[in-house]
Coordinates of C-alpha atoms and ligand atoms in Angstrom, one line a residue:
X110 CA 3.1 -9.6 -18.6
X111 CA 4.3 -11.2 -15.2
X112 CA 7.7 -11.3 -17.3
X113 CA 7.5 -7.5 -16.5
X114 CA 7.0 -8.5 -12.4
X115 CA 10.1 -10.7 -13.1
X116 CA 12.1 -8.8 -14.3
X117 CA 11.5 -6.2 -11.7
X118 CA 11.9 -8.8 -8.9
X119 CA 15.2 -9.8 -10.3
X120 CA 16.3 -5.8 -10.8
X121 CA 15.8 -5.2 -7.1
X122 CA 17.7 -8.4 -5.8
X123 CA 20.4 -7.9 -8.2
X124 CA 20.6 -3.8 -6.7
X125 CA 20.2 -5.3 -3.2
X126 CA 23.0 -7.6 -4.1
X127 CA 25.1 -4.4 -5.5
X128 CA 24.2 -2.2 -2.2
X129 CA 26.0 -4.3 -0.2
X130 CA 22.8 -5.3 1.4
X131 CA 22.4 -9.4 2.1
X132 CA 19.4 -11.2 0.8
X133 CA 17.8 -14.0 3.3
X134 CA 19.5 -15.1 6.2
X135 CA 22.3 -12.4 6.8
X136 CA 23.0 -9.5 8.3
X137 CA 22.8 -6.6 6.2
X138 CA 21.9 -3.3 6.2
X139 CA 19.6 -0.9 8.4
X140 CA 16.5 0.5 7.4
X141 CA 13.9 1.0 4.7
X142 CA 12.6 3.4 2.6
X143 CA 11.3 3.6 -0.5
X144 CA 14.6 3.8 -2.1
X145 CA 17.7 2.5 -1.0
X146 CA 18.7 2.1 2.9
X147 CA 18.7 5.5 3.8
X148 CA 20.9 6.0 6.3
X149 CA 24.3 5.2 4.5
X150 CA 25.0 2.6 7.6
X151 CA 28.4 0.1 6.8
X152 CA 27.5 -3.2 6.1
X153 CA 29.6 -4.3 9.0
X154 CA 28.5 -7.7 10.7
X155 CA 27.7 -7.8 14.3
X156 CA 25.4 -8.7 17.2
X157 CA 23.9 -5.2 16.3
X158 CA 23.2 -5.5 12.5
X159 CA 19.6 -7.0 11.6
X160 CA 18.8 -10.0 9.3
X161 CA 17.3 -9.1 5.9
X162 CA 14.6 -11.1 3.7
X163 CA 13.2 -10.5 0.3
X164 CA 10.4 -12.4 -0.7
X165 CA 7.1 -11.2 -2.9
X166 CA 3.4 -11.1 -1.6
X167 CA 0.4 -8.5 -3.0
X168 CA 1.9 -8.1 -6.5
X169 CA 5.2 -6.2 -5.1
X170 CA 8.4 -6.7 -3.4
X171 CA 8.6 -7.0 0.4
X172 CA 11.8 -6.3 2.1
X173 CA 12.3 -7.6 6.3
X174 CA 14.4 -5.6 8.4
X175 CA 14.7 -7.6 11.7
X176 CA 16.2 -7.4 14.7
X177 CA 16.2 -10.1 17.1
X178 CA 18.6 -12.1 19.3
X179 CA 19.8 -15.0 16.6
X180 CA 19.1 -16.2 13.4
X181 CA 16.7 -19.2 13.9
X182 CA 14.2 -16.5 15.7
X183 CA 14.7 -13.9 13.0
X184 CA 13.8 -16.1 10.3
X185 CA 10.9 -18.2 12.0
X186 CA 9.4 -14.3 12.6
X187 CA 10.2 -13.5 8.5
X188 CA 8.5 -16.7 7.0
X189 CA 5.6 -15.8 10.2
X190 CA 4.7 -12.3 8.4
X191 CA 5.0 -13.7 5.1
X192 CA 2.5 -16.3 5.6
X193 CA -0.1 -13.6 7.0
X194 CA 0.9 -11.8 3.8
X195 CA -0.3 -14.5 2.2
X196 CA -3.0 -15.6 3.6
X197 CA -4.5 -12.1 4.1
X198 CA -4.4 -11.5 0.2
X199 CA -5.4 -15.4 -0.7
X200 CA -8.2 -15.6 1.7
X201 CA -9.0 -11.8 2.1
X202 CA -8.5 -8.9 0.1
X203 CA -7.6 -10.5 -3.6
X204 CA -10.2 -10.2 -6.4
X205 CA -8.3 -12.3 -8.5
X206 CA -8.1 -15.4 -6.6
X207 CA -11.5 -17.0 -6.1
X208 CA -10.2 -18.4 -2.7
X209 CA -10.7 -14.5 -1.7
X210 CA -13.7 -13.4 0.7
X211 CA -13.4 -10.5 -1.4
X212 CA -13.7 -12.7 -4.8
X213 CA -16.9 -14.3 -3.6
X214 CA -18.4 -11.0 -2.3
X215 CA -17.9 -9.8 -5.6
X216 CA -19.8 -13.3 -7.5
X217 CA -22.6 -11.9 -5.4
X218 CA -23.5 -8.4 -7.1
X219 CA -26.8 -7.7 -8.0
X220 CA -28.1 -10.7 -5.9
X221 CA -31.1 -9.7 -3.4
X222 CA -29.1 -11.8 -0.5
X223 CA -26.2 -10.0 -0.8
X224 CA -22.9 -11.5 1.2
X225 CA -22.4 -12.2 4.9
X226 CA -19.2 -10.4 5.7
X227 CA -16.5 -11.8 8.1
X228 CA -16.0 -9.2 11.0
X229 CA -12.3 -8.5 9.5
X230 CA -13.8 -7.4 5.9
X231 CA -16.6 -5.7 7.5
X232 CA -14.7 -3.6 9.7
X233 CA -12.1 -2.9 6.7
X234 CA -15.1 -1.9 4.8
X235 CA -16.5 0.3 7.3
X236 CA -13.6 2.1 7.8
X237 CA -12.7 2.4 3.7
X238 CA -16.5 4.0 3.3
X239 CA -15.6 6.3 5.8
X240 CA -12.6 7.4 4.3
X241 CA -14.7 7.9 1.0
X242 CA -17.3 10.1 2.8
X243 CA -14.5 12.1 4.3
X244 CA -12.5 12.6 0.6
X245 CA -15.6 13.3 -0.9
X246 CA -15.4 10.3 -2.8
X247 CA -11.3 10.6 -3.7
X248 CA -11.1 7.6 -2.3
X249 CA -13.3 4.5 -3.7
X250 CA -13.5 0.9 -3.3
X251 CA -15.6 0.0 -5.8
X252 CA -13.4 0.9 -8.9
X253 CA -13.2 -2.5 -9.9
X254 CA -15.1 -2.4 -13.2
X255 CA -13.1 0.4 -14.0
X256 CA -9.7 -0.6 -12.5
X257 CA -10.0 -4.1 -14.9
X258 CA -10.8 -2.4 -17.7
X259 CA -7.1 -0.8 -17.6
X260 CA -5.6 -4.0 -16.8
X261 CA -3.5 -2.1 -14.0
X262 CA -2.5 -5.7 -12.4
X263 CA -0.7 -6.8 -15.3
X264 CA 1.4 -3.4 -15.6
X265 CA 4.7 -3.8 -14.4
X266 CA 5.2 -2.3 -11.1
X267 CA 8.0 0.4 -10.6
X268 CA 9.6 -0.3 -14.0
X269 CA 6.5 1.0 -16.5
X270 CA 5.1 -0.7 -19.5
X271 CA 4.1 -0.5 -22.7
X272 CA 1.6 -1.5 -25.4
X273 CA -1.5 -2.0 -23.0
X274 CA -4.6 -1.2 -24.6
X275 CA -6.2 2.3 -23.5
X276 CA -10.0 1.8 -22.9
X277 CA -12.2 3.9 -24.9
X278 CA -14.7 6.8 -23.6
X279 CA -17.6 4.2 -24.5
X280 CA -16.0 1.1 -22.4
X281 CA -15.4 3.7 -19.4
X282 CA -18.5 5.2 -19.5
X283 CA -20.1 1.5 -19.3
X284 CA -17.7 0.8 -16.2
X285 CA -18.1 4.0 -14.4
X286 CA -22.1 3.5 -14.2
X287 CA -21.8 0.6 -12.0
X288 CA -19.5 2.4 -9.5
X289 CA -19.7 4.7 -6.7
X290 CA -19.2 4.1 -3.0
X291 CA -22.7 5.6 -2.1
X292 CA -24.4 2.7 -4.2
X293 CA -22.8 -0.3 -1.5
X294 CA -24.8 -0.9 1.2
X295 CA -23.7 -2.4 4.6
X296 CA -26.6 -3.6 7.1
X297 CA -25.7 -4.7 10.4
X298 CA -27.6 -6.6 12.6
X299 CA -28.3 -5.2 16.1
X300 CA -25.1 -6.3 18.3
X301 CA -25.1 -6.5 21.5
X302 CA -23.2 -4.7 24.2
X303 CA -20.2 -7.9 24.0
X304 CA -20.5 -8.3 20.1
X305 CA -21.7 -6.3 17.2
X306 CA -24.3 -7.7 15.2
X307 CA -23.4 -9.7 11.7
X308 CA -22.8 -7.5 8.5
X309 CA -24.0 -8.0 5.3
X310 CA -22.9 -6.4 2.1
X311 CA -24.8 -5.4 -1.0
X312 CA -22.9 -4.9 -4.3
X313 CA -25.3 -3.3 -6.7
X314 CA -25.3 -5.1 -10.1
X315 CA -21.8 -5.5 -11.9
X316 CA -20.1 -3.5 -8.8
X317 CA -17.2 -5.1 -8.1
X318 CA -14.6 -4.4 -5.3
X319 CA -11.0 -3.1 -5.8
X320 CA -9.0 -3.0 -2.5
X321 CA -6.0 -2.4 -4.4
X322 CA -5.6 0.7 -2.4
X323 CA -5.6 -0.2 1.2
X324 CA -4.3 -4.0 0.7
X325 CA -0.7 -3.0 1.4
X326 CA -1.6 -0.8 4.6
X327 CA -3.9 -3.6 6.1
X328 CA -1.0 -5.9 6.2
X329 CA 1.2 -3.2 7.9
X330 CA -1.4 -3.2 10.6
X331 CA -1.8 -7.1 11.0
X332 CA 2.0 -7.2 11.2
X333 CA 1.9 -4.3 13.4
X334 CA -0.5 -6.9 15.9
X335 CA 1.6 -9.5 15.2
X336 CA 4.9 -8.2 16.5
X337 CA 3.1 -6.5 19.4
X338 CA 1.8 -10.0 20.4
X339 CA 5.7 -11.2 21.0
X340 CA 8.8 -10.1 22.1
X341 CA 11.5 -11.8 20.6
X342 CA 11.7 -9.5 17.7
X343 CA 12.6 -6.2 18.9
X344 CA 13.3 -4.4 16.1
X345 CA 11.9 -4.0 12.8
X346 CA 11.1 -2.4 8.9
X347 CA 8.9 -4.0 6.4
X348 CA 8.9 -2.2 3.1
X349 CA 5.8 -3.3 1.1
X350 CA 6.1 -2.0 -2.2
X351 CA 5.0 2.2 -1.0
X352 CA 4.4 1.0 1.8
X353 CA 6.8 0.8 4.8
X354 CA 6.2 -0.2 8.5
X355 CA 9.0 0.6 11.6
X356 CA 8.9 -1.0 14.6
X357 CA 10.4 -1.2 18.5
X358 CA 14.0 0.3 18.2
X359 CA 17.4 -0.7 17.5
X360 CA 20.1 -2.2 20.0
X361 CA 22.6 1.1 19.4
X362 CA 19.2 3.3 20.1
X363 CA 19.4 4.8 16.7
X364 CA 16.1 6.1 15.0
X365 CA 15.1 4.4 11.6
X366 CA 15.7 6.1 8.6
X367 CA 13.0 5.9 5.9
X368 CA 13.6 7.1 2.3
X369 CA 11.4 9.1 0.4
X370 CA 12.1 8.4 -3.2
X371 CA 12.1 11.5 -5.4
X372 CA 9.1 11.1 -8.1
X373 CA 12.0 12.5 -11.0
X374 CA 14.8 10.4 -10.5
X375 CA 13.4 6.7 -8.8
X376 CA 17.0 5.9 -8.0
X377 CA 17.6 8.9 -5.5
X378 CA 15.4 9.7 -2.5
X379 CA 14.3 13.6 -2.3
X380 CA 14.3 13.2 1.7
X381 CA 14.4 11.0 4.8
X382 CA 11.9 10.6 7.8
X383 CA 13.4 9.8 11.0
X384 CA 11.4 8.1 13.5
X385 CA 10.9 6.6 16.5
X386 CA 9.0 3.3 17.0
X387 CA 6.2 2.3 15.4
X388 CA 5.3 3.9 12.4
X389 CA 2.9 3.4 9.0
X390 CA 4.4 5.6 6.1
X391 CA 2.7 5.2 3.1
X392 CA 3.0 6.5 -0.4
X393 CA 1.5 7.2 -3.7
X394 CA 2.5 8.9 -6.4
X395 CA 2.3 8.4 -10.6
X396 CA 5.9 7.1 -11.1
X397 CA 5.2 3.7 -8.8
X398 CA 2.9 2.2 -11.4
X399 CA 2.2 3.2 -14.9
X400 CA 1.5 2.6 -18.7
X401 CA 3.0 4.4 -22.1
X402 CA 1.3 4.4 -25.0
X403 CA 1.8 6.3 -28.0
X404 CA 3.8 8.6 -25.8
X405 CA 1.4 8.9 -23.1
X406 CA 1.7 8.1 -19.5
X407 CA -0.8 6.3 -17.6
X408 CA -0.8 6.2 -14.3
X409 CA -2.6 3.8 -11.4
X410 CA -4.7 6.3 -9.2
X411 CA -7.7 7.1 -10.6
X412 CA -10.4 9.2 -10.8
X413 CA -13.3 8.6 -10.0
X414 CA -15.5 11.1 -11.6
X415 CA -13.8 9.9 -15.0
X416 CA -12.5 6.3 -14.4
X417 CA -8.8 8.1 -16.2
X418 CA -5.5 8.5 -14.5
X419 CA -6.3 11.1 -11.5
X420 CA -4.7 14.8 -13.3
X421 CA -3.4 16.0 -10.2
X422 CA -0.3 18.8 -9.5
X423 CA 1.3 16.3 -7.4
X424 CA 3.9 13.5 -8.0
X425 CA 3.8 12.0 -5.0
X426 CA 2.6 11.9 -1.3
X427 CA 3.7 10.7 2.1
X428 CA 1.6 9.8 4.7
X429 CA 2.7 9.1 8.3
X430 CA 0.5 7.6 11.5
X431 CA 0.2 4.4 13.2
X432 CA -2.5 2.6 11.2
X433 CA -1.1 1.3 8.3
X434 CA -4.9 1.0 6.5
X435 CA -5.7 4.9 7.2
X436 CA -2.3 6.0 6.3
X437 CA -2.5 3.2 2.4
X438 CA -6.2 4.7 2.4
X439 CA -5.2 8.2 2.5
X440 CA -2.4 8.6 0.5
X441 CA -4.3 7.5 -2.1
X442 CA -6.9 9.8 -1.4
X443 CA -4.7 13.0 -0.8
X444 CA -2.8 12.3 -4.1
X445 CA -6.3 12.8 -6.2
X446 CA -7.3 15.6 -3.7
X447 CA -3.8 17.8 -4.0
X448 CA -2.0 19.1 -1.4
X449 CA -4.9 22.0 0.0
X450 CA -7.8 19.6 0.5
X451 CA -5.6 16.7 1.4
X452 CA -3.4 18.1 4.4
X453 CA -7.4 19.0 5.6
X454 CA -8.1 15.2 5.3
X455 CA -5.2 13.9 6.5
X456 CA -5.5 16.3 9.7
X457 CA -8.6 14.9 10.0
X458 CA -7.1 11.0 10.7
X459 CA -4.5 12.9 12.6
X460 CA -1.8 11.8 10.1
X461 CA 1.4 13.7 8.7
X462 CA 1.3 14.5 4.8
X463 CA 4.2 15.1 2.5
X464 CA 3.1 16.3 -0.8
X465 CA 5.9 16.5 -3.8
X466 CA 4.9 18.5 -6.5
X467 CA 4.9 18.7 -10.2
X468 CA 7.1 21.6 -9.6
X469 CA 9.5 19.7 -7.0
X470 CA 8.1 21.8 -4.7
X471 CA 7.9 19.5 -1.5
X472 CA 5.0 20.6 0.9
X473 CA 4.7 19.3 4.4
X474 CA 1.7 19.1 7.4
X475 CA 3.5 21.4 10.3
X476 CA 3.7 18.4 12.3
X477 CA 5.5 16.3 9.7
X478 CA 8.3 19.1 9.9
X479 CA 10.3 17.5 12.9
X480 CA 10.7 14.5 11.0
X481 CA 12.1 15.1 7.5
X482 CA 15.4 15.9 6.2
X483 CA 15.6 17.2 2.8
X484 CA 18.6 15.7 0.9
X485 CA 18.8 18.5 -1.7
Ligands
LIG659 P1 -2.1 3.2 -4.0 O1 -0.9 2.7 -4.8 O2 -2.2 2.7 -2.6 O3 -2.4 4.6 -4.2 O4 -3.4 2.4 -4.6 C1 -3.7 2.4 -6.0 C2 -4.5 1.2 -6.4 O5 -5.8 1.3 -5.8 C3 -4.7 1.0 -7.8 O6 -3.8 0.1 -8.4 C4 -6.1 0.5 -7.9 O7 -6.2 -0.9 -7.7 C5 -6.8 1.1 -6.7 N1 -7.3 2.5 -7.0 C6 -7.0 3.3 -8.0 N2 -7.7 4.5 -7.9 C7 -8.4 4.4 -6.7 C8 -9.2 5.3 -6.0 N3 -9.5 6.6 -6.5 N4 -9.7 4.9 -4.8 C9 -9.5 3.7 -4.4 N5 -8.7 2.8 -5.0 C10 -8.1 3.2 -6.2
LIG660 MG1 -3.0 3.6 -0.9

C-alpha cells in the first residue's frame, strides 16, 4: 500500500510542477494552504520571491515557504526543520518505529512499572488528556488498538483507497475495551520550585497510544521554537499535510494567504485566511483520509464511543491559534463534536473555528470572521 503514498507524492510534485510553483532550491510561489497557493501571486523571480522545498516526513507531504536573504541560508534552514521532522516522529511520537519513545511506552502496557516519560512526552501527554477532559472524550489518545485494527496508516492519504478490510463489530468491541483516556494514568513525582518532578506513565493492559492526531501540530510548534531561536529566516509557511504554519512576514509586507480546501471538490479552496505572523491553522475533515468498500466511505476520525468513522454533520473544520498541538488537537476534536459544542471548546483554548458542513454551509467563531474570505 505505500504504492498509494507514492503515487500521491508524485501527483503533488507533478501539480506543483504544473502550478508554476518550483520544487527545491528556487524561487517559486507565495504561500500555503491546503490547496494550491492561494493568493494567485506571478511566479516572477526576484530578491522578494521565497525558496520552496517538498520533501515527506509523518506519512504526508511537507511543503517550505521561506524567505530569507540567499539561497545557501534558505536551504541550510529547510533540511534544519526537516531533520526535527524527523527526529521528532523517529524518536518521539511514532508507534510504528521501535526507535519511538512512544513505541517503547506502548511495549510497557499492563506492566506494574509502567514507563518513565521524557519531560517533552509528558508534557504532550498532559496537555492531550486535558484536551480529552475538555471534549468529553472527542478527543483520545489511546485509540490505538482501535486505530490498527482499520489499518488507517496504510490508506492512502488525500487520494482514497480501496479493498481494506472493514473490522467486524466482534474485533471492535475487543479493541474498544482496552481504550479510554480515563484508564491512563500519569504520576508525577513532587518537583521542586526549579523543576517538576519525573513522570511516569501507566498504559493499562493492551492500551496502546495513537498520536496520530496531534503529531502534525507538535511539529508546527517545534518549528515555531525553532525559527523564533534565529533570525535569518524571516519569513515563512510550512504546510504539513492539514496542517499549515505562517511565520514573520514578507519583504513587500503582504499578509499570507492560506487556502481552505473545499471538502466537495479537493482541487478548489472554499475560502482563504489572511493573516499576520505567526499562525497554527489546522484542519480535519473526512475527504483528507479515507477507505471505500463496497461503496462505503470510511473515514480517519473516529469515535470513540464506537471505534467507527466519527458520523458527524461536518465535512471539515479549521482551527486557528498559535500552538500548533492545541489547534492539531482540536480540530480533531471539534470535527467529532460538530460545530455547537465545538466553537464552545475551541473558545475555551481561545482558538478560531471554521466549520464546513454537510450542507456547504460554512460556519465561523465571531472572531475568525476578520480573517476569511469566501471564494464563492
Ligand atoms: P487529524 O487528521 O489530525 O484529525 O487526526 C486523525 C488521526 O488521529 C487518525 O489518523 C488517527 O491516527 C487518530 N485519531 C482518530 N480518531 C481520533 C480521536 N477521536 N482522537 C484522537 N485521535 C484520533
Ligand atoms: Mg488533529
Amino acid at each position: 500500500m505505500k504504492h498509494f503514498f507514492w503515487t500521491m507524492i508524485y501527483t503533488l510534485l507533478a501539480l506543483a510542477l504544473c502550478c508554476g510553483c518550483s520544487i527545491q532550491d528556487r524561487p517559486g510561489n507565495a504561500d500555503g494552504g491546503q490547496g494550491d497557493g492561494a493568493d494567485g501571486q506571478q511566479n516572477v523571480q526576484s530578491a522578494d520571491t521565497p525558496w520552496q522545498y517538498v520533501d515527506t516526513a509523518m506519512g504526508t507531504v511537507v511543503q517550505q515557504t521561506v524567505y530569507a536573504p540567499d539561497q545557501e541560508t534558505a536551504q541550510a534552514f529547510s533540511a534544519q526543520a526537516m531533520e526535527l521532522l524527523w527526529g521528532l516522529e523517529q524518536k518521539e511520537i511514532s508507534w510504528r518505529l521501535d526507535t519511538s519513545e512512544v513505541y517503547r511506552a506502548n511495549v510497557t502496557s499492563g506492566s506494574e512499572g509502567g514507563f518513565l516519560l521524557s519531560e517533552e512526552l509528558a508534557g504532550l501527554l498532559e496537555s492531550g488528556l486535558e484536551l480529552s477532559r475538555r471534549s468529553e472524550g472527542a478527543f483520545d489518545m489511546t485509540l490505538g488498538s482501535v486505530t490498527r485494527l482499520w489499518n488507517i496508516d496504510e490508506w492512502a492519504a488525500e487520494n482514497g483507497a480501496e479493498g481494506f478490510p472493514i473490522p467486524s463489530r466482534e474485533e471492535l468491541a475487543g479493541a474498544l475495551s482496552v481504550c479510554g483516556y480515563e484508564k491512563l494514568r500519569l504520576q508525577r513525582e513532587a518537583g521542586d520550585q526549579e523543576e517538576k518532578g519525573q513522570c511516569r506513565l501507566f498504559l493499562p493492559e493492551g492500551m496502546q497510544l495513537d498520536l496520530g492526531a496531534i503529531g502534525k501540530g507538535l511539529g508546527l510548534s517545534e518549528l515555531t521554537s525553532m525559527l523564533e531561536g534565529q533570525n535569518a529566516v524571516t519569513g515563512a509557511v510550512i504546510s504539513l499535510g492539514g496542517s499549515i504554519l505562517t511565520y514573520g512576514s514578507k519583504p513587500d509586507g503582504s499578509i499570507w494567504k492560506v487556502g481552505i480546501i473545499d471538502p466537495f471538490d479537493k482541487s478548489s479552496n472554499i475560502g482563504i485566511l489572511s493573516l499576520e505572523g505567526q499562525w497554527c491553522v489546522s484542519t480535519s475533515g473526512d475527504y483528507e483520509r479515507y477507505v471505500e468498500v463496497d461503496g462505503v466511505r470510511y473515514h480517519h476520525i473516529l469515535d470513540p464511543k464506537t471505534g467507527t468513522p466519527a458520523v458527524s454533520d461536518v465535512r471539515g473544520v479549521t482551527v486557528l491559534l498559535k500552538d500548533g498541538l492545541l489547534s492539531d488537537g482540536l480540530s480533531t476534536a471539534c470535527f467529532i463534536l460538530g460545530p455547537e459544542k465545538g466553537m464552545a471548546l475551541a473558545a475555551e483554548y481561545g482558538a478560531e473555528a471554521l466549520f464546513i458542513l454537510s450542507d456547504g454551509e460554512v460556519v465561523l467563531s465571531e472572531g475568525m470572521e476578520q480573517y476569511y474570505t469566501a471564494i464563492r
